[in-house]
Amino acid sequence: MSRISLTPSKEERAWAEEATDSDEHQLALLLALKSYQHIGCFPKAHDVPDQVVEFARRTAELPEPTLPVYGSERTAKSHRKWSGSGAGCATTGRRPSPPA
């Protein structure tokens, strides 16, 4: 069985940057992607350990105060679809699938 790295790859970071319109959404999308790849589900934002959020933020080279915040439930739902499409689920056709 292969291990899934919690570190977003260069390709995953570029995909998240292209697919989002803010640093907060970019971080939230990366966390959704890596969570799904690692544990097979999308935890609530408050259930993601602060250390994991900080690690992803630093890896993505986002400004220090950036938090994974969604402007709406619709955006959160879209991110779950996009992240799942890169982890073996059906694609949505709305955003590019993240690199495998």
Short mmCIF file of C-alpha atoms in Angstrom, two decimals:
data_model
loop_
_atom_site.label_atom_id
_atom_site.label_comp_id
_atom_site.label_asym_id
_atom_site.label_seq_id
_atom_site.Cartn_x
_atom_site.Cartn_y
_atom_site.Cartn_z
CA MET A 1 0.00 0.00 0.00
CA SER A 2 1.39 3.42 -0.93
CA ARG A 3 1.52 6.23 1.59
CA ILE A 4 -0.23 9.52 0.93
CA SER A 5 1.89 12.52 1.81
CA LEU A 6 0.24 15.30 3.79
CA THR A 7 2.51 17.75 1.99
CA PRO A 8 0.73 19.35 -0.97
CA SER A 9 2.82 18.80 -4.08
CA LYS A 10 3.89 21.64 -6.36
CA GLU A 11 1.22 20.53 -8.83
CA GLU A 12 -1.49 20.38 -6.14
CA ARG A 13 -0.55 23.87 -4.93
CA ALA A 14 -0.72 25.24 -8.48
CA TRP A 15 -4.10 23.53 -9.04
CA ALA A 16 -5.53 24.98 -5.81
CA GLU A 17 -4.25 28.45 -6.64
CA GLU A 18 -5.81 28.29 -10.12
CA ALA A 19 -9.12 26.89 -8.84
CA THR A 20 -9.70 29.47 -6.09
CA ASP A 21 -10.09 33.21 -5.72
CA SER A 22 -8.59 33.82 -2.28
CA ASP A 23 -5.82 32.59 0.02
CA GLU A 24 -8.45 31.32 2.48
CA HIS A 25 -10.18 29.23 -0.17
CA GLN A 26 -6.85 27.97 -1.49
CA LEU A 27 -5.85 26.73 1.96
CA ALA A 28 -9.29 25.20 2.56
CA LEU A 29 -9.15 23.40 -0.80
CA LEU A 30 -5.67 22.01 -0.12
CA LEU A 31 -6.79 20.77 3.29
CA ALA A 32 -9.89 19.14 1.76
CA LEU A 33 -7.75 17.44 -0.91
CA LYS A 34 -5.10 16.14 1.47
CA SER A 35 -7.71 15.05 4.05
CA TYR A 36 -9.61 13.07 1.46
CA GLN A 37 -6.43 11.48 0.10
CA HIS A 38 -5.20 10.62 3.59
CA ILE A 39 -8.34 9.58 5.51
CA GLY A 40 -11.00 9.25 2.80
CA CYS A 41 -13.34 11.92 4.14
CA PHE A 42 -13.74 15.66 4.61
CA PRO A 43 -13.48 16.67 8.28
CA LYS A 44 -15.14 19.85 9.53
CA ALA A 45 -12.72 22.79 9.59
CA HIS A 46 -12.73 22.90 13.40
CA ASP A 47 -11.74 19.20 13.50
CA VAL A 48 -8.51 19.74 11.56
CA PRO A 49 -5.65 20.16 14.04
CA ASP A 50 -4.08 23.62 14.13
CA GLN A 51 -0.68 22.05 13.41
CA VAL A 52 -1.99 20.54 10.17
CA VAL A 53 -3.52 23.85 9.08
CA GLU A 54 -0.27 25.68 9.85
CA PHE A 55 1.79 23.05 8.02
CA ALA A 56 -0.39 23.31 4.90
CA ARG A 57 -0.35 27.12 5.06
CA ARG A 58 3.45 27.24 5.25
CA THR A 59 3.86 24.61 2.52
CA ALA A 60 1.57 26.60 0.21
CA GLU A 61 3.54 29.75 1.08
CA LEU A 62 0.40 31.64 2.11
CA PRO A 63 0.50 34.68 4.43
CA GLU A 64 0.67 33.93 8.15
CA PRO A 65 -2.84 35.01 9.17
CA THR A 66 -4.50 32.86 6.45
CA LEU A 67 -7.13 30.46 7.78
CA PRO A 68 -9.15 27.84 5.85
CA VAL A 69 -12.42 29.79 5.71
CA TYR A 70 -15.29 29.37 3.25
CA GLY A 71 -17.43 32.31 2.16
CA SER A 72 -20.41 30.00 1.75
CA GLU A 73 -21.55 26.41 2.08
CA ARG A 74 -21.77 26.32 -1.72
CA THR A 75 -18.02 26.95 -1.98
CA ALA A 76 -17.29 24.27 0.62
CA LYS A 77 -19.45 21.80 -1.29
CA SER A 78 -17.65 22.62 -4.55
CA HIS A 79 -14.28 22.09 -2.89
CA ARG A 80 -15.36 18.68 -1.62
CA LYS A 81 -16.42 17.72 -5.16
CA TRP A 82 -13.17 18.98 -6.70
CA SER A 83 -11.03 17.28 -4.05
CA GLY A 84 -12.90 14.02 -4.38
CA SER A 85 -12.49 14.08 -8.16
CA GLY A 86 -8.74 13.95 -7.70
CA ALA A 87 -8.98 11.09 -5.26
CA GLY A 88 -10.85 8.56 -7.35
CA CYS A 89 -14.38 10.01 -7.48
CA ALA A 90 -16.27 11.17 -10.56
CA THR A 91 -15.12 14.50 -11.96
CA THR A 92 -17.40 17.53 -11.91
CA GLY A 93 -16.14 19.21 -15.05
CA ARG A 94 -16.12 22.59 -13.29
CA ARG A 95 -12.47 22.72 -12.26
CA PRO A 96 -9.43 20.75 -13.28
CA SER A 97 -8.80 17.61 -11.34
CA PRO A 98 -5.79 17.81 -9.06
CA PRO A 99 -2.75 15.84 -10.09
CA ALA A 100 -2.80 12.20 -9.03
#
